[in-house]
Tab-separated table of C-alpha atoms in Angstrom:
chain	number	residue	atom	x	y	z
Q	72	UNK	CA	109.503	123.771	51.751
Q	73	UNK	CA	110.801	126.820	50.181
Q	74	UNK	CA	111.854	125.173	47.103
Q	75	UNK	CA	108.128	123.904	47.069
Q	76	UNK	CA	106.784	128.012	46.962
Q	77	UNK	CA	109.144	128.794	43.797
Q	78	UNK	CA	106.300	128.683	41.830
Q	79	UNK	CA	103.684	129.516	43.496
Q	80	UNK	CA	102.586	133.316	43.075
Q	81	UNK	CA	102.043	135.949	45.612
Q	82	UNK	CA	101.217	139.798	46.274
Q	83	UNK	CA	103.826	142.054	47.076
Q	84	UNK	CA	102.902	144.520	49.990
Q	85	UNK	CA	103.976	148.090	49.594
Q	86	UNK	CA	103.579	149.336	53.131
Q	87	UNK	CA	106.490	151.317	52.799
Q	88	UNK	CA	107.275	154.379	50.683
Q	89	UNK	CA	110.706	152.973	50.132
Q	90	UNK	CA	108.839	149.800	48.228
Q	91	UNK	CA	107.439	152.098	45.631
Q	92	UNK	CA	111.014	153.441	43.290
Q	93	UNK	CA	113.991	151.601	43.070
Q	94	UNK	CA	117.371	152.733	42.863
Q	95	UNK	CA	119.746	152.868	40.715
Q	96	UNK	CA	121.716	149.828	41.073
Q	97	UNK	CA	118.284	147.744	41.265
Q	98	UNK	CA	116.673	149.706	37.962
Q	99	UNK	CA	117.289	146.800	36.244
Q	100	UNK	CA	114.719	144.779	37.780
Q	101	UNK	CA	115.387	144.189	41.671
Q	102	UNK	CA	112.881	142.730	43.430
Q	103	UNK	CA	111.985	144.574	46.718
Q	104	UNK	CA	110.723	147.576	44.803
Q	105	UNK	CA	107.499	147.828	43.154
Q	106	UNK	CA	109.574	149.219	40.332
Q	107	UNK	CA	111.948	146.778	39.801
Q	108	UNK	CA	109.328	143.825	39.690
Q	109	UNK	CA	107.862	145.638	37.090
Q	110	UNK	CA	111.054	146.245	35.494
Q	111	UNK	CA	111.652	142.497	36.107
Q	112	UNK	CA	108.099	141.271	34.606
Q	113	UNK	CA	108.674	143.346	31.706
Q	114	UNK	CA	111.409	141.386	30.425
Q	115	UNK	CA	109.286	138.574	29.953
Q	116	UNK	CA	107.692	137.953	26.528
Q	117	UNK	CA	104.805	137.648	27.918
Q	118	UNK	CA	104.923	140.078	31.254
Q	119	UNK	CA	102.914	137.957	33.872
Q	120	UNK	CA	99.693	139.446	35.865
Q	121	UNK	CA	101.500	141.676	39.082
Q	122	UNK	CA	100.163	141.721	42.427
Q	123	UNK	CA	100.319	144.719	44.518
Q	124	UNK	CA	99.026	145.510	48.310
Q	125	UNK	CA	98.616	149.197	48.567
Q	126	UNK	CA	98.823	149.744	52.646
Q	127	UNK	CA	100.289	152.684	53.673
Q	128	UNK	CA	97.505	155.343	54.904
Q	129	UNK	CA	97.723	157.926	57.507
Q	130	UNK	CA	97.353	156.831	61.066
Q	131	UNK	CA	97.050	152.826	59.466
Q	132	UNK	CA	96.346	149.809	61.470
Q	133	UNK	CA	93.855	151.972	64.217
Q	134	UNK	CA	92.685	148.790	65.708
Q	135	UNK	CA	95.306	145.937	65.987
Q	136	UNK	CA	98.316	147.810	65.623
Q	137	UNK	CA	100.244	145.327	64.777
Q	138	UNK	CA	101.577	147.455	61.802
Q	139	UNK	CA	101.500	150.746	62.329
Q	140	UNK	CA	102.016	152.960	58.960
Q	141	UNK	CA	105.009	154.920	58.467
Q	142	UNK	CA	102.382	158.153	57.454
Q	143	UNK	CA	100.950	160.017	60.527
Q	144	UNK	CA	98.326	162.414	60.539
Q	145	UNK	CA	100.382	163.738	64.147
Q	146	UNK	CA	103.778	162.292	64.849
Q	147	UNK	CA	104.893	161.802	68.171
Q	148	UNK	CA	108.762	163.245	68.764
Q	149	UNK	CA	109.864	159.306	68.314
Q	150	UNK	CA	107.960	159.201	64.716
Q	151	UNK	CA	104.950	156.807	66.079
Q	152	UNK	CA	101.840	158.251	65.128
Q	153	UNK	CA	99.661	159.925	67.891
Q	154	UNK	CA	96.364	158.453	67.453
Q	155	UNK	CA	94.529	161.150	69.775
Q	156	UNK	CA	95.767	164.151	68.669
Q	157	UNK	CA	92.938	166.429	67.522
Q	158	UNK	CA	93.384	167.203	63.447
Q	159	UNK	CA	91.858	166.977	60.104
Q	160	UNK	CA	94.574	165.080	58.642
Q	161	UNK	CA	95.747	167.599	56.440
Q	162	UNK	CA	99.603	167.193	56.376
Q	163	UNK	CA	99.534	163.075	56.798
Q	164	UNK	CA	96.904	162.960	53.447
Q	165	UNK	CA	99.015	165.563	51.758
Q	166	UNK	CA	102.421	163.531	52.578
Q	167	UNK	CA	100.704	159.985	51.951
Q	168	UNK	CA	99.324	161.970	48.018
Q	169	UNK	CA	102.959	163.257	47.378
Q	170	UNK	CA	105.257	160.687	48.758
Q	171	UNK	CA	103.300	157.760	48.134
Q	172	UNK	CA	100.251	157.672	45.946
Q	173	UNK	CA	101.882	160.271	43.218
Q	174	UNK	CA	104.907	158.263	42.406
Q	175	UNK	CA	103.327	154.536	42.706
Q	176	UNK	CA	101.349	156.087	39.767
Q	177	UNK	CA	104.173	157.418	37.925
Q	178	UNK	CA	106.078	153.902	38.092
Q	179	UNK	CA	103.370	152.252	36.820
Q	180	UNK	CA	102.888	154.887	34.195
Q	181	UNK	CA	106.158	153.437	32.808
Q	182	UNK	CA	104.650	149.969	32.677
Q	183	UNK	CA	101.775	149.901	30.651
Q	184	UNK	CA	103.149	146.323	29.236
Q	185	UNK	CA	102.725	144.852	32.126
Q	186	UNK	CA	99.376	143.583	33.912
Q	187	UNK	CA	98.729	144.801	37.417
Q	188	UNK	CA	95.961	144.415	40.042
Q	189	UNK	CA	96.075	146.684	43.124
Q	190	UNK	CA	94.319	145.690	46.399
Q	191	UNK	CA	93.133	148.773	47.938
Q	192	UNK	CA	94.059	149.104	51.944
Q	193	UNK	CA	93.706	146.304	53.958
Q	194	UNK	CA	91.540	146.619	57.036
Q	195	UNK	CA	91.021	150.480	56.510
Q	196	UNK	CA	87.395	150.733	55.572
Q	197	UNK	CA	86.135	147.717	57.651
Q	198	UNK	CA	87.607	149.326	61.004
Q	199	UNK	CA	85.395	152.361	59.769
Q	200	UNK	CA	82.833	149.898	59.473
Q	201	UNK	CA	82.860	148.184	63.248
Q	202	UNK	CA	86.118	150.071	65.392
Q	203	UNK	CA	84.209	153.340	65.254
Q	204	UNK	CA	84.419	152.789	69.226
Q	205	UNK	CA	87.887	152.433	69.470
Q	206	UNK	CA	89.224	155.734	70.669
Q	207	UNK	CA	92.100	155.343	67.719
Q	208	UNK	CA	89.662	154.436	65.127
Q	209	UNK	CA	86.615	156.617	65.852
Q	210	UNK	CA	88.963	159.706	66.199
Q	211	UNK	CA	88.005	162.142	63.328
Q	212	UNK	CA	91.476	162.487	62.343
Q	213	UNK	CA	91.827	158.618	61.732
Q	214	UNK	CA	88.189	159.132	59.723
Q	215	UNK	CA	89.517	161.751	57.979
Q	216	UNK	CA	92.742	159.440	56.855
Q	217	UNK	CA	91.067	156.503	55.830
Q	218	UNK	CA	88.196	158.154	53.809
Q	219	UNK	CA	89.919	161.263	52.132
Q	220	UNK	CA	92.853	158.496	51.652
Q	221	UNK	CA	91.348	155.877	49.925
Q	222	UNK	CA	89.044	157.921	47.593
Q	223	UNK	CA	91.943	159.511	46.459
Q	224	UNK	CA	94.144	156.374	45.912
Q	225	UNK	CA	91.478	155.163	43.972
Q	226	UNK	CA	90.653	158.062	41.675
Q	227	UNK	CA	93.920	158.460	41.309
Q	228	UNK	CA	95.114	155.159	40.350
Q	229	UNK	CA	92.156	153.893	38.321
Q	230	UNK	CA	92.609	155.721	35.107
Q	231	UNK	CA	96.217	153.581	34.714
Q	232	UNK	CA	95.208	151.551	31.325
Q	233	UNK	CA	97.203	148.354	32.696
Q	234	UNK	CA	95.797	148.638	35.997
Q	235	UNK	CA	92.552	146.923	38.160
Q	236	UNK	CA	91.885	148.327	41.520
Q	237	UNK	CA	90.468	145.830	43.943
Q	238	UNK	CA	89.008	147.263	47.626
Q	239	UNK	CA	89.773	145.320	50.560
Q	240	UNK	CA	86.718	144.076	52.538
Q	241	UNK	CA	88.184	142.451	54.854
Q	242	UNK	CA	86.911	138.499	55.288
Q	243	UNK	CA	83.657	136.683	56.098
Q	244	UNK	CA	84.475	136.555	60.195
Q	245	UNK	CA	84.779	140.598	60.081
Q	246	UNK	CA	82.129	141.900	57.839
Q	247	UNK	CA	79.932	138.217	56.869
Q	248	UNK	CA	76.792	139.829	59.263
Q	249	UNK	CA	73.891	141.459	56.812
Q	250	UNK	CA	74.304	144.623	59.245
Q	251	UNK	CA	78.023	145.463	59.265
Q	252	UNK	CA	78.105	144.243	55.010
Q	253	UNK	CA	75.070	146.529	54.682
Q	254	UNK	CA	77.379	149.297	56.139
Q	255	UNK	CA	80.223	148.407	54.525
Q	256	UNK	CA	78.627	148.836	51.200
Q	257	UNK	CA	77.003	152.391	52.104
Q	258	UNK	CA	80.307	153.711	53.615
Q	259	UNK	CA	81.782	152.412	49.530
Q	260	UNK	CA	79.073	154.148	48.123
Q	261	UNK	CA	79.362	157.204	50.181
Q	262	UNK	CA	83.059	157.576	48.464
Q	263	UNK	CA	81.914	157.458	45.047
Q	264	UNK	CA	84.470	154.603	44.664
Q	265	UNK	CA	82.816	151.918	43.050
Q	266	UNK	CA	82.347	152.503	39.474
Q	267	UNK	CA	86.133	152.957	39.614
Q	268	UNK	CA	86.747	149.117	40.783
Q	269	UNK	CA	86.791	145.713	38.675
Q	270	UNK	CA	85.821	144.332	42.483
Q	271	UNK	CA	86.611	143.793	45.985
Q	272	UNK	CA	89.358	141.712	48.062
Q	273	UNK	CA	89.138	139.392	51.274
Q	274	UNK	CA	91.249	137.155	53.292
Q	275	UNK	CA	93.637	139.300	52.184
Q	276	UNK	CA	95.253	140.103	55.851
Q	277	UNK	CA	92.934	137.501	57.635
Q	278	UNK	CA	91.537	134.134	56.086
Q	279	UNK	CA	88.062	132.858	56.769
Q	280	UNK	CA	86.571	129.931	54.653
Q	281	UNK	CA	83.655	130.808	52.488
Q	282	UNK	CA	82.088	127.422	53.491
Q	283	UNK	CA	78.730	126.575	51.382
Q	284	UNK	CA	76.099	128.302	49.619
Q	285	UNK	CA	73.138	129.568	52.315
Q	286	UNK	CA	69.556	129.838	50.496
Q	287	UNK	CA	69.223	133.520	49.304
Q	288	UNK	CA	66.147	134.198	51.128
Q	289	UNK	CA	68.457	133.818	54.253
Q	290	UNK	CA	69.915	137.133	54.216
Q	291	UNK	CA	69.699	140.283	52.377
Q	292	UNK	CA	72.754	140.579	51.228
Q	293	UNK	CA	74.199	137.639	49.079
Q	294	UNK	CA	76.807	135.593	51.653
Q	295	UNK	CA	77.795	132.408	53.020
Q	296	UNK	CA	77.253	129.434	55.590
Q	297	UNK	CA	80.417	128.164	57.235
Q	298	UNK	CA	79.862	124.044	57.158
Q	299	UNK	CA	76.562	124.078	56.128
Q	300	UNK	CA	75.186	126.351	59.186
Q	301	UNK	CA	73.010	129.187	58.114
């Protein structure tokens, strides 16, 4: 089975700020480093398209917490971020500009010869979107993270000549309603994100089929039937 997936190409997640430089004995072109692949796919004559999952904002993963980010707008005394704890976010968005966001821009700075796409936090916007009653997701600090964070991955990030910046929208079984897409889109356009784009991402951290075509009149917003049900 693994032998099978040689081949077959895949995203690399940087939801660490560890994944972002390499060190010195891996400069060469390591692999568990968002600077060695690079290093890595510029070798080739031809350096191949790179995949890269930017996840790594301020109080991350409000809803599931399955993952929880390593960049707190409060940390507790163990390091877990304290989801209720009454701030603006300051010193998480300031730690997730300078010890994340900063130099993932100056690595691929470096690496203009090779092709990248960048899929723009996972989940972040959509639990804006529909979690705003979650206690851990409607807290203004988590707002704060998630807004202020993306916009500034984004403008930040977007100017990089070998670079396309793709924004997560989660996946058909979050967001495929007219009313939560229709909110999804303002909250985009509220940022002042989207000329900055080339598009969006799903079923990046949760898979739903896109089934077949519904008849446009059927919503307002252009989506999908799952097995021919409108």
């Amino acid at each position: 089975a693994l032998e099978s997936l040689i081949d077959v190409p895949s995203a690399y997640w940087l939801d660490t700020k560890a994944r972002i430089s390499a060190s010195a004995e891996d400069a060469d072109g390591g692999t568990d480093t968002l600077e060695g692949i690079l290093a890595n796919a510029a070798l080739e004559p031809t350096p191949p398209l790179c995949v890269f999952i930017v996840y790594n904002l301020p109080n991350r993963d409000c809803k599931a917490l399955a993952s929880n980010g390593r960049i707190c707008c409060t940390y507790r005394e163990d390091g877990t971020c304290d989801y209720a704890a009454v701030s603006e976010c300051k010193e998480g968005l300031a730690e997730y500009a300078r010890d994340y966001i900063d130099p993932m821009r100056d690595v691929l700075q470096r690496y203009t010869q090779v092709p990248v796409a960048l899929i723009i936090e996972p989940d972040s916007l959509p639990n804006l979107v529909t979690n705003q009653a979650d206690p851990r997701c409607g807290h203004g600090a988590t707002n704060a993270a998630y807004r202020q964070g993306v916009k500034y991955a984004v403008d930040t990030l977007h100017s990089l000549p070998s670079v396309s910046l793709y924004l997560d929208a989660a996946h058909g079984g979050w967001l495929g309603w007219p009313e939560q897409a229709s909110k999804y889109a303002q909250l985009v356009a509220e940022l002042g994100v989207h000329s900055l784009l080339r598009g969006f991402s799903v079923n990046v951290a949760n898979y739903q089929p896109l089934g077949s075509p519904c008849p446009a009149s059927s919503f307002p917003l252009s989506q999908y039937c799952r097995r021919g049900q409108a």
